[in-house]
CSV table of C-alpha atoms in Angstrom, one decimal:
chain,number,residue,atom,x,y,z
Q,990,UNK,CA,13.0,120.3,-41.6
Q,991,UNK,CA,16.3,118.7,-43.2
Q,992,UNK,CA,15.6,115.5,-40.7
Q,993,UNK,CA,12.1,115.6,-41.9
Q,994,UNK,CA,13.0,115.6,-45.3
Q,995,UNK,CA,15.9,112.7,-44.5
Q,996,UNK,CA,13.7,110.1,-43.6
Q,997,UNK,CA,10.7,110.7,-45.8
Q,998,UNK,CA,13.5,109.8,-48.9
Q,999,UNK,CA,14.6,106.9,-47.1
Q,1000,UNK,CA,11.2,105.1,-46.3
Q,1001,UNK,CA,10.8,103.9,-50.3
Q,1002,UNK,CA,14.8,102.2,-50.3
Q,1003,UNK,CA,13.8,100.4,-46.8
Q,1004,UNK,CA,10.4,99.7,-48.1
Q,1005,UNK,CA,12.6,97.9,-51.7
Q,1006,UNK,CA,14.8,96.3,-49.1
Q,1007,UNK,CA,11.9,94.2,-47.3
Q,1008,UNK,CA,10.2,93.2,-50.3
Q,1009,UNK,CA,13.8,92.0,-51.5
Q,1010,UNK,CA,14.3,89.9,-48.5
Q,1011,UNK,CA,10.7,88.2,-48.7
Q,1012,UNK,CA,11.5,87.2,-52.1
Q,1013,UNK,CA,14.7,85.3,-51.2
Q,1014,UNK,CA,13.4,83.7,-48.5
Q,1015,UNK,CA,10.3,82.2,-50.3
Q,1016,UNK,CA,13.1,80.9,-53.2
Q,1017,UNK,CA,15.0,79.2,-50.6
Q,1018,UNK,CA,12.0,77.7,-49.3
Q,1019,UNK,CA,10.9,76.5,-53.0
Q,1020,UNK,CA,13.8,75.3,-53.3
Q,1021,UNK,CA,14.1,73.2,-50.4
Q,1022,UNK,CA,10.9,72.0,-51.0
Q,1023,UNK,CA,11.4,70.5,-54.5
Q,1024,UNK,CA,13.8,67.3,-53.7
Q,1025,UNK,CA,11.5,66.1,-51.5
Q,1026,UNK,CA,8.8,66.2,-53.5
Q,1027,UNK,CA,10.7,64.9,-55.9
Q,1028,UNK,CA,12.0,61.5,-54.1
Q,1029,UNK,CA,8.4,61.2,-52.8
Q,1030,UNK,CA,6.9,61.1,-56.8
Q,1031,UNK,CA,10.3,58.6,-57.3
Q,1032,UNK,CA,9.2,56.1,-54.7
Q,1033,UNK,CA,5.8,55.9,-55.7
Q,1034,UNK,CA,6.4,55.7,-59.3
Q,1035,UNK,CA,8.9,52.5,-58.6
Q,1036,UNK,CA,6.3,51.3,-56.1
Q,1037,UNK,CA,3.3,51.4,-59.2
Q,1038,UNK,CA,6.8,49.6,-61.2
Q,1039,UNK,CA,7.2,47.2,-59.0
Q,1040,UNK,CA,3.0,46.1,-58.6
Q,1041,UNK,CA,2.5,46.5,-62.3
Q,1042,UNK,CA,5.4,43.8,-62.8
Q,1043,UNK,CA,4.5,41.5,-59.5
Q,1044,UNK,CA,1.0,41.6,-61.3
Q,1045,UNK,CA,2.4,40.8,-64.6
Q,1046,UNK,CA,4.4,38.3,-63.3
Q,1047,UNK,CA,2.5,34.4,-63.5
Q,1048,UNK,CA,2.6,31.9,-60.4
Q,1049,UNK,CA,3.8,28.6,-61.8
Q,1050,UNK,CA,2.0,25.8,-58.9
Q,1051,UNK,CA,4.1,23.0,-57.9
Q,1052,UNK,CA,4.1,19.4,-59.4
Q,1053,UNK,CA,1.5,16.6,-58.0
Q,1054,UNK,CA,3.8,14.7,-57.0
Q,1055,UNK,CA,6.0,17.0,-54.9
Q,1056,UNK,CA,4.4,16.1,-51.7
Q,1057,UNK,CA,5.5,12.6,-52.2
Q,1058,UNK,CA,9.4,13.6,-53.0
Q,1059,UNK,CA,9.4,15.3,-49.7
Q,1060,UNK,CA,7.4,12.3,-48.0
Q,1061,UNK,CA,10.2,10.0,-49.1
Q,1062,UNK,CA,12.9,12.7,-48.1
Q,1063,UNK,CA,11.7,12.9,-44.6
Q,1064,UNK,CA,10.4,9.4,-44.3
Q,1065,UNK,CA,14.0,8.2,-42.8
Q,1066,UNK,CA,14.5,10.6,-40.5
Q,1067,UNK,CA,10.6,10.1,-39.1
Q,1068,UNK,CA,11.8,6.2,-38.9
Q,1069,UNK,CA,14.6,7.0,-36.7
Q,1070,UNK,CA,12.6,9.0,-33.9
Q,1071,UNK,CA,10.2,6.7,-34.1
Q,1072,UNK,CA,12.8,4.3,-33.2
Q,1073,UNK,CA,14.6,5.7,-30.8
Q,1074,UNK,CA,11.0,6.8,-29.2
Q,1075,UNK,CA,10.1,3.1,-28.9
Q,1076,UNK,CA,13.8,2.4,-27.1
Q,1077,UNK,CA,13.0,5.6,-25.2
Q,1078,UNK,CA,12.5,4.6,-21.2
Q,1079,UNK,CA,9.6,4.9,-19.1
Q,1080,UNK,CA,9.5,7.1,-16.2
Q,1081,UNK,CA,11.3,5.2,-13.5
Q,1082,UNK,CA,8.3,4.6,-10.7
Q,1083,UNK,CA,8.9,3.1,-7.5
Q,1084,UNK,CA,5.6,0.7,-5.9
Q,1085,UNK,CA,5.9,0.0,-2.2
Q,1086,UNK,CA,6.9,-3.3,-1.9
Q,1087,UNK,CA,4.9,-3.3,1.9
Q,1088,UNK,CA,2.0,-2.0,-0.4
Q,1089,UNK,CA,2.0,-4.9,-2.5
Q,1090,UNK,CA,2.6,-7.4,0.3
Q,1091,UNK,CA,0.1,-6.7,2.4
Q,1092,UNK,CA,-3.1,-6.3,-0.4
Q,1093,UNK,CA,-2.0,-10.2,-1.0
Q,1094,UNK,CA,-2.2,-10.8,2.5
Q,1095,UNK,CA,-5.2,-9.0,2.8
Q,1096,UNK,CA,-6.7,-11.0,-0.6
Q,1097,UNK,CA,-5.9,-13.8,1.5
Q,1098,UNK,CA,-7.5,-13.1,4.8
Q,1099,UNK,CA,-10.8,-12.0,2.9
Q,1100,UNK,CA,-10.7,-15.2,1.3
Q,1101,UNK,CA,-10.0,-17.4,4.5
Q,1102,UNK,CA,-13.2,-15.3,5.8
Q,1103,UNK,CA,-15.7,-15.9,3.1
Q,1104,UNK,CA,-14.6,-19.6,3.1
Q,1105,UNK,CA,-15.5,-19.4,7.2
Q,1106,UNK,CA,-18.8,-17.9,6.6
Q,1107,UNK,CA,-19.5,-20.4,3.9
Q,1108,UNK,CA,-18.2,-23.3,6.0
Q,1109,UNK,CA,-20.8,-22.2,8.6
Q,1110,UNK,CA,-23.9,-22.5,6.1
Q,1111,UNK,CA,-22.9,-26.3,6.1
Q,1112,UNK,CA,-22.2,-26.4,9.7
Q,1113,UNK,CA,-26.1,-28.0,10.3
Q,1114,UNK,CA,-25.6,-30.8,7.9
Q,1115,UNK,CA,-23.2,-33.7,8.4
Q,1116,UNK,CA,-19.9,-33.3,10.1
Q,1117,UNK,CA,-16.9,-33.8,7.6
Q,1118,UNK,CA,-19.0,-33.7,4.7
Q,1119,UNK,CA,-16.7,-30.3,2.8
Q,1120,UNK,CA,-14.0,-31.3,4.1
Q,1121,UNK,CA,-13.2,-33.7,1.3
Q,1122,UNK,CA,-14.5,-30.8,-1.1
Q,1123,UNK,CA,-12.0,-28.3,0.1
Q,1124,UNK,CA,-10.2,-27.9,-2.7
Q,1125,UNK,CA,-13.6,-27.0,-4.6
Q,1126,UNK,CA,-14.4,-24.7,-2.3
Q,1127,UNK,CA,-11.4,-22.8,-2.2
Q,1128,UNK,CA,-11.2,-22.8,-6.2
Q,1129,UNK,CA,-15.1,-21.1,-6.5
Q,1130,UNK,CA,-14.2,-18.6,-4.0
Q,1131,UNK,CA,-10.5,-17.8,-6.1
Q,1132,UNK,CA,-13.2,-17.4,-8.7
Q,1133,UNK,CA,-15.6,-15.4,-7.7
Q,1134,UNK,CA,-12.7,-12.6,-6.7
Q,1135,UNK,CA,-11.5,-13.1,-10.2
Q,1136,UNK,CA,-15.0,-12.5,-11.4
Q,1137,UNK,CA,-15.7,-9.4,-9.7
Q,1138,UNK,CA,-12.5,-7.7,-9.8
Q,1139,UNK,CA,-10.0,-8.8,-12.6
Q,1140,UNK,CA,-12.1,-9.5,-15.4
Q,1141,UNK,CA,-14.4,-6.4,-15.0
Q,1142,UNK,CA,-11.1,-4.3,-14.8
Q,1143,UNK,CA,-11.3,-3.5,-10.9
Q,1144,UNK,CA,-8.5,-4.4,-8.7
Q,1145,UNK,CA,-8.8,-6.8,-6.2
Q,1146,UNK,CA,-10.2,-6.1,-2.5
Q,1147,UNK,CA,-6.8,-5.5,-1.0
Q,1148,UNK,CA,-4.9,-3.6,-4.2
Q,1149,UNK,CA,-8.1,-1.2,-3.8
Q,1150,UNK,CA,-7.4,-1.0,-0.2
Q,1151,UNK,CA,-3.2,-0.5,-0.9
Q,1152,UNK,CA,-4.3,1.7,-3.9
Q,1153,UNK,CA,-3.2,-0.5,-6.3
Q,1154,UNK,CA,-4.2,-1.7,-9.9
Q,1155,UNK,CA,-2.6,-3.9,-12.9
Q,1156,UNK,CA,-0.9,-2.6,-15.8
Q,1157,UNK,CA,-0.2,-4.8,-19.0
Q,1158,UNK,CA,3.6,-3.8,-19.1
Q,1159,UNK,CA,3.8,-5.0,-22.9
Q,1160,UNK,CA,1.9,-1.5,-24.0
Q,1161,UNK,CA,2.7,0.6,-21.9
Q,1162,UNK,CA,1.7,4.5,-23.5
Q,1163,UNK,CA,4.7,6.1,-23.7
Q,1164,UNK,CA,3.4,9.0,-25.4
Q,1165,UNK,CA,1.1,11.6,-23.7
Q,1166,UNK,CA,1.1,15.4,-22.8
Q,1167,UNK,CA,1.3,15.1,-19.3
Q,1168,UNK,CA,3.3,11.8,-17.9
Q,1169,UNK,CA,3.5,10.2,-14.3
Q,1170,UNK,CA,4.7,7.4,-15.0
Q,1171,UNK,CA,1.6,5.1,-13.9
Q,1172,UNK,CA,-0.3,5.4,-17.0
Q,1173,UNK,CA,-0.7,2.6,-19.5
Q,1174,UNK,CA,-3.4,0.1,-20.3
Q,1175,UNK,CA,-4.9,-2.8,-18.0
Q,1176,UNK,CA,-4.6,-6.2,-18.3
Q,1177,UNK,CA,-5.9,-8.2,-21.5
Q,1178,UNK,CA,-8.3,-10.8,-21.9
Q,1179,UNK,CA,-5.9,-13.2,-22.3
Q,1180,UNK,CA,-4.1,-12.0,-19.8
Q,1181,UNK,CA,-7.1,-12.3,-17.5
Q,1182,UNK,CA,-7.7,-15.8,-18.8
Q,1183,UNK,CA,-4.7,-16.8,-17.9
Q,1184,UNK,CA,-4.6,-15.7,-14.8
Q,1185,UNK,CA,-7.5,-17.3,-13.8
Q,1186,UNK,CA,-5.9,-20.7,-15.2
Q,1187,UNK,CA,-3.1,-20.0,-13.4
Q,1188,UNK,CA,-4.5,-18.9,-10.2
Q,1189,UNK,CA,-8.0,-20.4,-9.8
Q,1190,UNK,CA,-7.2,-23.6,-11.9
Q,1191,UNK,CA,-3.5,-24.4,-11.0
Q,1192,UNK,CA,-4.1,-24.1,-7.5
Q,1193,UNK,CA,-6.8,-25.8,-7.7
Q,1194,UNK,CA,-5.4,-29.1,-9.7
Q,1195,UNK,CA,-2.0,-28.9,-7.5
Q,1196,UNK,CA,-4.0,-29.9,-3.9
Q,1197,UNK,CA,-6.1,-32.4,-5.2
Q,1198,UNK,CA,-3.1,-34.0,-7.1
Q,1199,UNK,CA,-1.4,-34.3,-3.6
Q,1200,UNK,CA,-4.1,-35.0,-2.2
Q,1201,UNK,CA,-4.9,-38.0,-3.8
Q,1202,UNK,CA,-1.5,-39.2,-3.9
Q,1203,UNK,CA,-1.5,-38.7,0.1
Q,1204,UNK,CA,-4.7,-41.0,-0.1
Q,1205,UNK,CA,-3.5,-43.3,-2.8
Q,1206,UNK,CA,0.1,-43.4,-0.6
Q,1207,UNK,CA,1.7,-43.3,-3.8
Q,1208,UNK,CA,5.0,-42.6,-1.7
Q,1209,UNK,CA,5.3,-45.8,0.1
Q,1210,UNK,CA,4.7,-47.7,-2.9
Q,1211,UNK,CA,7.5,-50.1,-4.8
Q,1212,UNK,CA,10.8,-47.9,-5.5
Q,1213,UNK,CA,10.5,-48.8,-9.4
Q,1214,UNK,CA,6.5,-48.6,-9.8
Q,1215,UNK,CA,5.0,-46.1,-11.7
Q,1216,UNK,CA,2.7,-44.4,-8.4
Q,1217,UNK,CA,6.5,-44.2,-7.1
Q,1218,UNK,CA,7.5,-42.3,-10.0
Q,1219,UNK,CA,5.3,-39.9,-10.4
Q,1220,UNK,CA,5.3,-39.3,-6.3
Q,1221,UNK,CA,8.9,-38.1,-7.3
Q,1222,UNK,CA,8.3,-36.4,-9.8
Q,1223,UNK,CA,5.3,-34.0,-8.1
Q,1224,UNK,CA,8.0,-33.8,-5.4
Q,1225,UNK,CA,10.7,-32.6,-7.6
Q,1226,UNK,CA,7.9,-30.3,-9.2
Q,1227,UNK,CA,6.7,-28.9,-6.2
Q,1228,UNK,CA,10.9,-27.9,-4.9
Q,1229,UNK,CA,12.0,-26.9,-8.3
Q,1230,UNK,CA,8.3,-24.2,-7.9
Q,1231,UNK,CA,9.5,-23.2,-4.6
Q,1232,UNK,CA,12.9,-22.5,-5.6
Q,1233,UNK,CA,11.7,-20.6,-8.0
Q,1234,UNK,CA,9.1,-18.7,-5.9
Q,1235,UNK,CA,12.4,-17.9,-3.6
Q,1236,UNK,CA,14.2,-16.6,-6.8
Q,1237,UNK,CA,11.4,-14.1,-7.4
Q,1238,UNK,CA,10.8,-13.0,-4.1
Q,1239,UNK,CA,14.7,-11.9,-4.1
Q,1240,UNK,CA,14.1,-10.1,-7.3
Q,1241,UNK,CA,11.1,-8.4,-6.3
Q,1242,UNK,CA,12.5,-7.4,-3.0
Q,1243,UNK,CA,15.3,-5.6,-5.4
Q,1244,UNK,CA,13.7,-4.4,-8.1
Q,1245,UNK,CA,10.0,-4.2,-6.5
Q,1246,UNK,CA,8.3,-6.1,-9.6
Q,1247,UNK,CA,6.0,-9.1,-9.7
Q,1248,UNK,CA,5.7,-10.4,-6.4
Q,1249,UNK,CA,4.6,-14.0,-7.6
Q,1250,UNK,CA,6.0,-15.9,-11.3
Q,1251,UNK,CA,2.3,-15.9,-12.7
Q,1252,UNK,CA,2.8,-11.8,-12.4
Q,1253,UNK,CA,5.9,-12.3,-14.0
Q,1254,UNK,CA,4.9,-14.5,-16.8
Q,1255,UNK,CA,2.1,-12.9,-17.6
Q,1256,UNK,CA,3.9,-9.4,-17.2
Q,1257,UNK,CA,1.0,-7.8,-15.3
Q,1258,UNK,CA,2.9,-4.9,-13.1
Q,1259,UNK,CA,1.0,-3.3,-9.5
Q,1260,UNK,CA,1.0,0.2,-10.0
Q,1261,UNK,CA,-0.3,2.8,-8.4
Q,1262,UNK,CA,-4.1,3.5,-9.0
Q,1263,UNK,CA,-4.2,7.0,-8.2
Q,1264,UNK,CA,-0.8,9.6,-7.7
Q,1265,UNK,CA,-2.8,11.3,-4.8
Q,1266,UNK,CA,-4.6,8.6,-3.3
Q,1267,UNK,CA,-3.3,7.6,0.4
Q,1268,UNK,CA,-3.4,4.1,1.4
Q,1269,UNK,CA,-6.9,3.5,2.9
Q,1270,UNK,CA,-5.8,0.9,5.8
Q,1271,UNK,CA,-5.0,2.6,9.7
Q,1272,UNK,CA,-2.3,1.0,11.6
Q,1273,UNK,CA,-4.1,2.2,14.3
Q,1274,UNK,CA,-5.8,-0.3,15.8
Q,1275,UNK,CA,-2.9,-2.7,14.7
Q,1276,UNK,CA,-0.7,-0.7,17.1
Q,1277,UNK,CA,-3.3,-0.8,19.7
Q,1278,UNK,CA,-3.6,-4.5,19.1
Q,1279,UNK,CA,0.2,-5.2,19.3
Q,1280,UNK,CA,0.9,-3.3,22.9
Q,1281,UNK,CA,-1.9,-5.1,24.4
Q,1282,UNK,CA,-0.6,-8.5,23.5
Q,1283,UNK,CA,3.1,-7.4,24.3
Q,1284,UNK,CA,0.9,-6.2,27.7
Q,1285,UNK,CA,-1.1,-9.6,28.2
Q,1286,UNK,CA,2.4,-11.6,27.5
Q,1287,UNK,CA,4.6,-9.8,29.8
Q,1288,UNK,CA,2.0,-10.3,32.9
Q,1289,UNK,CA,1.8,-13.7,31.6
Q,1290,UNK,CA,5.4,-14.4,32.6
Q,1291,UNK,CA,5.6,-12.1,35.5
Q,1292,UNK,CA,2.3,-13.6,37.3
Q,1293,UNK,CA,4.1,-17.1,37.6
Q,1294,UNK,CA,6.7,-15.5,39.6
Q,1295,UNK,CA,4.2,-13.4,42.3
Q,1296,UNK,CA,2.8,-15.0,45.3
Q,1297,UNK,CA,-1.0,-13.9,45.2
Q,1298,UNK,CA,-1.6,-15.6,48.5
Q,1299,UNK,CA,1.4,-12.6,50.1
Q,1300,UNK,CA,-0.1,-9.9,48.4
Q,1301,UNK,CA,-3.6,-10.2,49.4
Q,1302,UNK,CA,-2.1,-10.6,53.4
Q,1303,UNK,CA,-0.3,-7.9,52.7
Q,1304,UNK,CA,-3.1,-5.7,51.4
Q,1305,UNK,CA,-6.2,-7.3,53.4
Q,1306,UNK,CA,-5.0,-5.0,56.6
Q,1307,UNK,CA,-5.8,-2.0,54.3
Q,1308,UNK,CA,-9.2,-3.8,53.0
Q,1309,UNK,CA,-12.6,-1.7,54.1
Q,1310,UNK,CA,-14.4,-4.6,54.5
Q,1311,UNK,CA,-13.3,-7.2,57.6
Q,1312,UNK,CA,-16.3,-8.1,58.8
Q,1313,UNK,CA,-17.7,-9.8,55.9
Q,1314,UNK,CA,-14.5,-11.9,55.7
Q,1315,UNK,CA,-14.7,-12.8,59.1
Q,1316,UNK,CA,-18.4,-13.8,58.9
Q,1317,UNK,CA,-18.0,-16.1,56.4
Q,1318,UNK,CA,-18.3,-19.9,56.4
Q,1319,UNK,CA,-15.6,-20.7,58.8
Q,1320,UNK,CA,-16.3,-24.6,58.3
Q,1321,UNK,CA,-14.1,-24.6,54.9
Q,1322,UNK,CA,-10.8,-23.9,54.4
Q,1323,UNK,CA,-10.2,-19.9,53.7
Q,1324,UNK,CA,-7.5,-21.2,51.3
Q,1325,UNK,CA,-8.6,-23.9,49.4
Q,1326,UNK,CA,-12.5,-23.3,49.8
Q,1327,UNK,CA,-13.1,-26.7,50.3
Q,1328,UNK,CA,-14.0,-28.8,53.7
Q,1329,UNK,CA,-10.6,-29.6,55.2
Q,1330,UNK,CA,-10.2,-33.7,55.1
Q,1331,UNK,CA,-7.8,-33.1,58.0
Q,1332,UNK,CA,-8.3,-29.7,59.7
Q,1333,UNK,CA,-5.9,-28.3,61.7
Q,1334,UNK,CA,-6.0,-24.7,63.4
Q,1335,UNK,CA,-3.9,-21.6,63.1
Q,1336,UNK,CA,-3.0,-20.8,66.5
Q,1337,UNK,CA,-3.4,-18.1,67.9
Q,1338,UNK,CA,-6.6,-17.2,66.0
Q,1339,UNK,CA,-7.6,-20.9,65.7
Q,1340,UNK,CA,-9.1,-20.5,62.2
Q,1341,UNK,CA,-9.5,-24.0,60.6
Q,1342,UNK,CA,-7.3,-25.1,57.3
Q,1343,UNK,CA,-6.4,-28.0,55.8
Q,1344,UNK,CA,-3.0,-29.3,57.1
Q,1345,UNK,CA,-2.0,-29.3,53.3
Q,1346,UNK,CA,-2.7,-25.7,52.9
Q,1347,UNK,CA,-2.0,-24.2,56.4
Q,1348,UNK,CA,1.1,-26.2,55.8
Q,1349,UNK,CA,2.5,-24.9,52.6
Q,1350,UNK,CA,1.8,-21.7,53.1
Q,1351,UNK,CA,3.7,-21.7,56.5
Q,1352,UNK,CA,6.6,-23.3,54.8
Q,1353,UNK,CA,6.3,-21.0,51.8
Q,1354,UNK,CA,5.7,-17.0,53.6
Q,1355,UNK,CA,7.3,-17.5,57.7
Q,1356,UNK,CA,5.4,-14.5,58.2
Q,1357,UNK,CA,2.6,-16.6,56.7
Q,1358,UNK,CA,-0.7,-14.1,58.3
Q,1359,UNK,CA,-4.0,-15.8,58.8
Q,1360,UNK,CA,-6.5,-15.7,55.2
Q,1361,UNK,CA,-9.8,-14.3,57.9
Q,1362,UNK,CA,-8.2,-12.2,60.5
Q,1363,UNK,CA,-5.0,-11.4,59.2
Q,1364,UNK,CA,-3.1,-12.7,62.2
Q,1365,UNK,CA,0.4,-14.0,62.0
Q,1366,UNK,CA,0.2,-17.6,62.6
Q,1367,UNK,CA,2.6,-19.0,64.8
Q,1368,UNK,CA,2.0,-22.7,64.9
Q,1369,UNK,CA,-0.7,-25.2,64.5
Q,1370,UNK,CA,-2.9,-27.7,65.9
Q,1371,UNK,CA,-4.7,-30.5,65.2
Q,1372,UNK,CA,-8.5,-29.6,65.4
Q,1373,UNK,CA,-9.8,-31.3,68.3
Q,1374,UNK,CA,-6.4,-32.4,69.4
Q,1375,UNK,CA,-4.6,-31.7,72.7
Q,1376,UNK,CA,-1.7,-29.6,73.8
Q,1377,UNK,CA,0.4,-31.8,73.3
Q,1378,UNK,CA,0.0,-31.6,69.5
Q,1379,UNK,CA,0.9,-28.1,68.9
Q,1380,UNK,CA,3.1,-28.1,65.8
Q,1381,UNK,CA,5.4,-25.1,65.9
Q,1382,UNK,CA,5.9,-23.5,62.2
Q,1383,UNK,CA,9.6,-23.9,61.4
């Protein structure tokens, strides 16, 4: 009963004691809770401070004319990358210099080819009659590959082959996204006009100049006459060209540029038409072409030196077919094919020769075997001759 008693006075002190506690706990909590409410209603008062004065606050706009003060600020320093962007050098490219050889060779051989097929369109009429129209002829057809191809901005038939094209080297685009080094404009039309001055017309004026001075012998005239003079003078002309010519040809060979001086004057450079493109010409039947003549040359100096009248003794034994060689016409000479003018017989098969040919070839093979039968002939006679003129081969 005393226990009982005990703790039915203590349950109202334990039930004080827990409402005590709760109480401190939710004043701690208050408090910990009221600075950061407090920063939070701080920031967003200086954040509606700060809006209310941007707001307040007036946006002045710049001056006219402040786009030209900065134009003229930056102006020199645009001048000086465009200068050194116009000194700036192209992409170094390199152009075959066999490339560009053969397309002028090949130019060349299509234009010896149409002048043949056109020469053969006369070839009816009177002999000679284009001869003294040469030069003419050769300047329309210069032409009409200028026509086709250089003025109409195509290359020529043998740059197309080499994959080749001009290039005006004066302008040359230096600007671009993507580079290779082969871009830039084609020629001009004064470029092309001058070209075809150069080309079609120069040649054309130069051979009938010499030719009429050929005609006109302006070189075996009087030392101090004026035909004399001017023969010297297309002379000197013609060596100081080809001394030039030489000059270039050195260059190009070094530096791989221009291959003739109206290239060079002109400045039209052969570039590359394509950066992927192959060359279009096979070497293949040029390879074919050059064993068989190295072929036909060495058997012709070796055939000289091979007696065809030993071999075919030596291989007739081994022939299938004897009988028809022995049932030829014995009345001509197996050697010569020919009626002997003085016959003579091999002995001991007595087939008839000519003393010239049984003769030679005794002297020439000892073991000399006859052309029908293929016996070794051991002397000779006169044909219907005695004994007595048995010639013994020596």
């Amino acid at each position: 009963d005393c226990d009982a008693l005990l703790s039915l006075s203590a349950l109202p002190w334990c039930k004080c004691n827990a409402v005590t506690g709760w109480a401190e706990r939710e004043s701690r909590a208050s408090q910990s809770l009221q600075p950061k409410i407090g920063s939070k209603e701080m920031q967003r008062e200086e954040t509606l401070a700060s809006s209310s004065y941007s707001s307040s606050r007036t946006i002045v706009p710049p001056p006219e004319d402040a786009w030209v003060n900065i134009y003229q600020s930056l102006l020199p320093q645009w001048k000086s990358l465009t200068l050194s962007r116009s000194h700036q050098s192209t992409i170094p490219i390199s152009i075959s210099r066999v490339n560009q050889i053969d397309a002028a060779r090949l130019d060349i051989e299509m234009s010896a080819m149409l002048k043949e097929q056109l020469i053969k369109v006369f070839s009816l009429m009177k002999p000679g009659l284009l001869f003294q129209y040469e030069p003419e002829l050769d300047a329309f057809l210069e032409f009409l590959i200028w026509r086709f191809s250089i003025w109409v901005d195509k290359p020529t038939p043998g740059n197309a082959l080499m994959n080749l094209r001009y290039r005006d080297e004066r302008a040359i685009e230096t600007r671009g996204k993507v580079r290779t080094g082969l871009e830039g404009p084609g020629l001009t039309v004064t470029q092309k006009l001058w070209y075809c001055i150069a080309t079609v017309g120069g040649q054309y004026i130069w051979a009938r100049l010499q030719s009429f001075s050929a005609f006109r012998r302006w070189g075996d005239s009087e030392q101090r006459s004026l035909a004399r003079r001017a023969w010297i003078l297309i002379q000197r002309i013609e060596g100081f060209y080809k001394a030039a010519s030489f000059s270039n040809l050195l260059i190009f060979l070094y530096t791989g540029r221009y291959r003739n001086l109206i290239e060079r004057a002109l400045r039209a450079r052969l570039v590359y038409g394509s950066p992927n493109m192959n060359r279009a010409v096979s070497f293949e039947y040029m390879n074919r072409q050059l064993v068989w003549n190295e072929f036909s040359e060495m058997l012709l100096l070796l055939l000289p030196l091979l007696n065809s009248s030993s071999i075919r003794n030596f291989l007739r034994p081994f022939s299938k077919d004897k009988s028809s060689s022995s049932a030829g016409d014995e009345t001509v000479c197996p050697i010569c094919q020919a009626s002997p003018t003085i016959p003579f017989l091999a002995l001991p098969c007595q087939h008839r020769y000519c003393y010239y040919c049984l003769r030679t070839r005794c002297s020439v093979a000892p073991a000399f075997r006859c052309s029908r039968c293929s016996e070794p002939v051991i002397a000779m006679q006169r044909h219907g001759g005695s004994i007595s003129n048995i010639t013994q081969k020596q």
